[in-house]
Amino acid sequence: MQMDDDKREAILQRLRRIEGQVRGLQRMVEDDRYCGDILNQISSVQKSLRATGKVITRNHLETCVTDALRSGDTDAAERTYDEIMDLLYKQIQ
Amino acid sequence: MQMDDDKREAILQRLRRIEGQVRGLQRMVEDDRYCGDILNQISSVQKSLRATGKVITRNHLETCVTDALRSGDTDAAERTYDEIMDLLYKQIQ
Amino acid sequence: MQMDDDKREAILQRLRRIEGQVRGLQRMVEDDRYCGDILNQISSVQKSLRATGKVITRNHLETCVTDALRSGDTDAAERTYDEIMDLLYKQIQ
Amino acid sequence: MQMDDDKREAILQRLRRIEGQVRGLQRMVEDDRYCGDILNQISSVQKSLRATGKVITRNHLETCVTDALRSGDTDAAERTYDEIMDLLYKQIQ
């Protein structure tokens, strides 16, 4: 992963917060909190993950994808198109 | 949350696995793993979260929602319809 | 489908607008419009469909689902839970 | 939209089928069909739209996006990254 240190550290901080949110979910279940509150917390963890995925996807476009398309290698370009479609539409599932 | 102990423990195990998956994501970022692999891992954490949400949603329908609709209290029923729609469509966002 | 006439007519109007949006998409493709504009139009048709689905889902909760849960028939309740989960999570796919 | 005639015609056929599906939805509502059947039909129209969007997105990557990234024009590349992210994540909403 081609990524400058600041961006990498920012992503790690996002992931540590998400880890904390998941532990928070565990406490909510242990404390028998209302289902609706737990489902709302799950939705916010999903939102945080989606936001993290967007940062990494953008970085991927700017680095690996751009390098592959600029290389002029048609096979590399085809593989890159396949990969982008797969990665992005998997995030919709 | 009205839930029997076995189901609660099964959800806690799911959430502990998700916590482990998120820590795995952190290591992948620290190890500069390929963006595509990291994005795929994010998708599988999303999938685990969605599956956990489905178990809790089903339980919610079988308990709180059913009690509210059977109570005959029209205000309680209205609030329940609002809540189900909000909870479920938030999981789509 | 238990639905009063006004609500049914409002849904039919939504669907006629969506039909018009889809024909608009056809013209955009015939006119070789920019891909990004076409993709944005697809997103707005999806949004209209989701909004229509929400109205019908809410109506379903208020009628068939409530009747089934109030009937006290446990098999009917089980089938209803299965159906709600299937219908709603299919809209996420 | 840079697209060969066969691909354009194939997309037009998809959109005509979707138009037919939407008219089918109108008839189902007029005939007071069961809500669950109508919601399932909405989901299949959503699926057809998503599949059509994927074909156009792939074509967009292979043409406009590739041209912009190969142009070496950094502003064009930035606009292209913004656009891809916007187009794709809008399809998730």
XYZ file of C-alpha atoms in Angstrom:
372
model
C 0.000 0.000 0.000
C 1.544 3.249 -1.232
C 0.495 5.734 1.473
C 2.239 8.576 3.287
C 2.769 8.202 7.023
C 0.226 10.840 8.084
C -2.558 9.206 6.081
C -1.615 5.760 7.397
C -1.660 7.004 11.012
C -5.039 8.688 10.429
C -6.465 5.379 9.177
C -5.007 3.513 12.163
C -6.706 6.009 14.487
C -10.024 5.426 12.690
C -9.608 1.666 13.119
C -8.734 1.992 16.827
C -11.904 4.070 17.336
C -13.897 1.392 15.501
C -12.347 -1.259 17.750
C -13.528 0.800 20.742
C -17.030 1.090 19.223
C -17.189 -2.710 18.849
C -16.155 -3.202 22.483
C -18.856 -0.672 23.377
C -21.345 -2.878 21.500
C -20.278 -5.856 23.590
C -20.944 -3.923 26.819
C -24.382 -2.872 25.504
C -25.272 -6.535 24.876
C -23.886 -7.598 28.267
C -25.922 -4.819 29.931
C -29.098 -5.924 28.097
C -29.533 -2.526 26.543
C -32.598 -1.871 24.328
C -32.345 -3.630 20.925
C -32.965 -0.367 19.076
C -29.989 1.312 20.741
C -27.739 -1.637 19.894
C -28.901 -1.638 16.249
C -28.207 2.100 16.044
C -24.687 1.501 17.376
C -24.145 -1.206 14.741
C -25.228 1.289 12.050
C -22.717 3.853 13.298
C -19.892 1.274 13.287
C -20.864 0.425 9.680
C -20.763 4.125 8.826
C -17.270 4.479 10.343
C -16.062 1.445 8.397
C -17.526 2.801 5.142
C -15.767 6.135 5.716
C -12.477 4.315 6.319
C -13.011 2.261 3.173
C -13.565 5.439 1.152
C -10.213 6.903 2.288
C -8.375 3.713 1.331
C -10.275 3.425 -1.981
C -9.370 6.989 -2.926
C -5.748 6.331 -2.051
C -5.827 3.168 -4.140
C -7.179 5.103 -7.140
C -4.465 7.736 -6.768
C -1.617 5.222 -6.539
C -1.842 1.627 -7.761
C -4.728 2.241 -10.202
C -3.159 5.319 -11.746
C 0.226 3.601 -12.087
C -1.372 0.588 -13.796
C -3.391 2.715 -16.256
C -0.414 4.946 -17.049
C 1.827 1.936 -17.629
C 0.186 1.400 -21.023
C 0.106 -2.349 -20.297
C -3.376 -3.376 -21.520
C -3.434 -6.567 -19.413
C -2.581 -4.552 -16.310
C -5.347 -2.085 -17.206
C -7.884 -4.916 -17.653
C -6.923 -6.447 -14.292
C -7.236 -3.008 -12.708
C -10.730 -2.440 -14.129
C -11.814 -5.879 -12.878
C -10.369 -5.155 -9.442
C -11.958 -1.706 -9.030
C -15.383 -3.040 -10.018
C -15.029 -6.024 -7.647
C -13.749 -3.979 -4.696
C -16.339 -1.244 -5.015
C -19.406 -3.347 -5.695
C -18.425 -5.686 -2.813
C -18.672 -2.675 -0.504
C -22.298 -2.274 -1.658
C -23.219 -5.883 -0.736
C -33.274 -6.410 25.388
C -35.418 -9.514 25.902
C -33.054 -12.312 24.826
C -32.270 -15.776 26.198
C -28.756 -16.368 27.523
C -27.628 -18.654 24.680
C -28.569 -16.126 22.025
C -26.913 -13.304 23.982
C -23.685 -15.309 24.331
C -23.736 -16.164 20.618
C -23.994 -12.450 19.773
C -21.151 -11.619 22.163
C -18.984 -14.224 20.412
C -19.811 -12.651 17.037
C -18.820 -9.232 18.394
C -15.536 -10.557 19.844
C -14.698 -12.058 16.437
C -15.482 -8.699 14.811
C -13.213 -6.980 17.356
C -10.457 -9.412 16.316
C -11.133 -8.705 12.617
C -10.766 -4.959 13.251
C -7.444 -5.513 15.053
C -6.422 -7.639 12.060
C -7.211 -4.643 9.832
C -4.930 -2.477 11.952
C -2.040 -4.935 11.487
C -2.669 -5.019 7.708
C -2.388 -1.203 7.583
C 0.725 -1.235 9.813
C 2.274 -3.903 7.543
C 1.478 -1.836 4.415
C -0.529 -4.642 2.944
C -2.022 -4.192 -0.583
C -5.028 -1.782 -0.591
C -7.233 -4.364 -2.301
C -6.653 -6.910 0.490
C -7.466 -4.288 3.144
C -10.658 -3.251 1.328
C -11.707 -6.897 1.085
C -11.156 -7.296 4.845
C -13.320 -4.183 5.468
C -16.074 -5.775 3.338
C -15.948 -8.969 5.402
C -16.166 -6.997 8.676
C -19.214 -5.197 7.181
C -20.725 -8.580 6.351
C -20.164 -9.866 9.924
C -21.763 -6.709 11.349
C -24.771 -7.014 9.015
C -25.251 -10.662 10.063
C -25.111 -9.658 13.739
C -27.615 -6.876 13.091
C -29.987 -9.366 11.459
C -29.958 -11.633 14.539
C -30.725 -8.696 16.844
C -33.388 -7.326 14.464
C -35.159 -10.674 14.312
C -35.046 -10.920 18.102
C -36.445 -7.385 18.348
C -39.353 -8.304 16.039
C -40.117 -11.409 18.092
C -40.094 -9.584 21.428
C -40.550 -5.828 21.817
C -42.295 -5.315 18.448
C -44.723 -8.181 18.942
C -45.516 -7.079 22.510
C -46.199 -3.511 21.337
C -48.466 -4.601 18.451
C -50.350 -7.065 20.630
C -50.857 -4.475 23.365
C -53.615 -2.863 21.289
C -52.195 0.553 22.193
C -52.346 2.445 18.882
C -49.735 5.019 19.951
C -47.341 2.214 20.896
C -48.012 0.583 17.522
C -47.303 3.857 15.661
C -44.034 4.341 17.548
C -43.104 0.749 16.781
C -43.742 1.167 13.042
C -41.664 4.383 13.036
C -38.862 2.627 14.893
C -38.723 -0.472 12.666
C -38.610 1.671 9.526
C -35.892 3.914 11.000
C -33.751 1.041 12.306
C -33.912 -1.003 9.132
C -33.476 1.747 6.573
C -30.548 3.165 8.617
C -28.829 -0.178 8.071
C -29.105 0.481 4.309
C -27.328 3.896 4.536
C -52.695 -5.522 -0.467
C -54.774 -3.760 2.183
C -54.365 -0.103 1.212
C -56.750 2.856 1.036
C -57.416 4.352 -2.397
C -55.504 7.595 -1.808
C -52.351 5.774 -0.793
C -52.665 3.368 -3.734
C -53.069 6.279 -6.175
C -50.067 8.061 -4.652
C -47.945 4.939 -5.182
C -49.172 4.615 -8.779
C -48.125 8.231 -9.402
C -44.668 7.494 -7.993
C -44.349 4.486 -10.293
C -45.476 6.481 -13.354
C -42.818 9.098 -12.546
C -40.238 6.313 -12.237
C -41.353 4.942 -15.617
C -40.780 8.420 -17.048
C -37.327 8.601 -15.417
C -36.384 5.263 -17.020
C -37.501 6.508 -20.450
C -35.412 9.607 -19.773
C -32.430 7.305 -19.164
C -33.016 5.674 -22.543
C -32.925 9.068 -24.278
C -29.701 9.979 -22.435
C -28.054 6.772 -23.714
C -29.399 7.354 -27.255
C -28.055 10.928 -27.133
C -24.627 9.689 -25.947
C -24.782 11.833 -22.864
C -21.780 11.839 -20.467
C -21.508 8.565 -18.465
C -21.429 10.455 -15.171
C -24.771 12.137 -15.895
C -26.326 8.774 -16.807
C -24.991 7.147 -13.621
C -26.399 10.029 -11.556
C -29.802 9.516 -13.206
C -29.646 5.788 -12.358
C -28.935 6.716 -8.726
C -31.963 8.984 -8.604
C -34.225 6.272 -10.090
C -32.906 3.905 -7.387
C -33.687 6.534 -4.764
C -37.263 6.918 -6.065
C -37.732 3.134 -6.024
C -36.389 2.885 -2.463
C -38.795 5.612 -1.316
C -41.700 3.761 -2.965
C -40.585 0.533 -1.298
C -40.561 2.262 2.095
C -44.193 3.399 1.694
C -45.307 -0.125 0.773
C -43.203 -1.686 3.573
C -44.728 0.636 6.160
C -48.208 -0.193 4.877
C -47.382 -3.903 5.041
C -46.274 -3.551 8.687
C -49.464 -1.697 9.572
C -51.774 -4.238 7.926
C -50.779 -7.822 7.144
C -47.933 -7.993 9.695
C -49.993 -6.527 12.527
C -52.939 -8.812 11.742
C -50.690 -11.876 11.734
C -48.999 -10.965 15.038
C -52.289 -10.126 16.716
C -53.851 -13.382 15.545
C -51.936 -15.222 18.277
C -51.175 -17.980 15.746
C -47.490 -18.804 16.425
C -46.945 -20.357 12.973
C -48.367 -17.253 11.329
C -46.093 -15.120 13.502
C -43.016 -17.207 12.552
C -43.840 -16.915 8.838
C -44.311 -13.175 9.276
C -40.927 -12.737 10.976
C -39.247 -14.767 8.205
C -40.995 -12.670 5.562
C -40.144 -9.271 7.064
C -36.483 -10.208 7.409
C -36.358 -11.553 3.831
C -38.185 -8.578 2.284
C -36.175 -5.948 4.118
C -32.709 -7.429 3.776
C -33.366 -8.114 0.039
C -33.845 -4.356 -0.337
C -30.310 -3.923 1.054
C -28.758 -6.230 -1.599
C -20.279 8.752 -23.675
C -17.600 6.828 -25.560
C -19.294 3.469 -26.227
C -19.456 1.122 -29.223
C -22.849 0.610 -30.839
C -23.342 -2.974 -29.653
C -22.757 -2.053 -26.026
C -25.056 0.985 -26.333
C -27.828 -1.152 -27.858
C -27.403 -3.765 -25.104
C -27.834 -1.046 -22.454
C -30.915 0.308 -24.251
C -32.425 -3.177 -24.197
C -31.747 -3.443 -20.458
C -33.476 -0.091 -19.906
C -36.503 -1.096 -22.013
C -36.828 -4.259 -19.926
C -36.637 -2.151 -16.755
C -39.344 0.142 -18.163
C -41.485 -2.973 -18.683
C -40.766 -4.144 -15.112
C -41.907 -0.766 -13.754
C -45.146 -0.962 -15.762
C -45.558 -4.473 -14.358
C -45.254 -2.961 -10.859
C -48.045 -0.510 -11.687
C -50.341 -3.370 -12.708
C -49.510 -5.258 -9.499
C -50.525 -2.207 -7.431
C -53.687 -1.690 -9.529
C -54.554 -5.381 -9.037
C -54.005 -5.109 -5.252
C -51.434 -7.827 -5.331
C -49.856 -8.964 -1.990
C -47.401 -6.344 -0.589
C -44.624 -8.941 -0.336
C -44.848 -9.752 -4.046
C -44.714 -6.049 -4.925
C -41.692 -5.478 -2.666
C -39.925 -8.444 -4.278
C -40.597 -6.949 -7.728
C -39.143 -3.613 -6.543
C -36.009 -5.470 -5.400
C -35.598 -7.102 -8.797
C -35.969 -3.740 -10.581
C -33.264 -2.388 -8.207
C -31.062 -5.335 -9.159
C -31.564 -4.706 -12.901
C -30.710 -1.022 -12.422
C -27.574 -1.876 -10.428
C -26.434 -4.297 -13.153
C -26.980 -1.598 -15.807
C -25.039 0.887 -13.675
C -22.137 -1.547 -13.420
C -21.885 -1.875 -17.224
C -21.847 1.908 -17.640
C -19.378 2.365 -14.745
C -16.985 -0.154 -16.238
C -17.241 1.568 -19.619
C -16.581 4.925 -17.937
C -13.428 3.542 -16.274
C -12.177 2.146 -19.582
C -12.734 5.388 -21.503
C -13.065 8.811 -19.867
C -11.264 7.854 -16.623
C -8.347 6.191 -18.390
C -7.987 9.100 -20.824
C -7.950 11.609 -17.956
C -5.363 9.675 -15.926
C -3.154 9.094 -18.962
C -3.301 12.766 -19.920
C -0.791 13.565 -17.179
C -2.910 16.601 -16.272
C -2.962 16.540 -12.447
C -6.100 18.717 -12.199
C -7.921 16.384 -14.588
C -6.774 13.416 -12.497
C -8.008 15.066 -9.260
C -11.417 15.806 -10.807
C -11.566 12.214 -12.050
C -10.832 10.767 -8.592
C -13.500 13.029 -7.049
C -15.988 11.969 -9.699
C -15.396 8.206 -9.396
C -15.755 8.357 -5.601
C -18.934 10.449 -5.867
C -20.541 8.301 -8.584
C -19.787 5.013 -6.894
C -20.646 5.890 -3.317
C -23.895 7.547 -4.499
C -24.896 4.116 -5.818
C -24.588 2.855 -2.220
C -27.008 5.478 -0.793
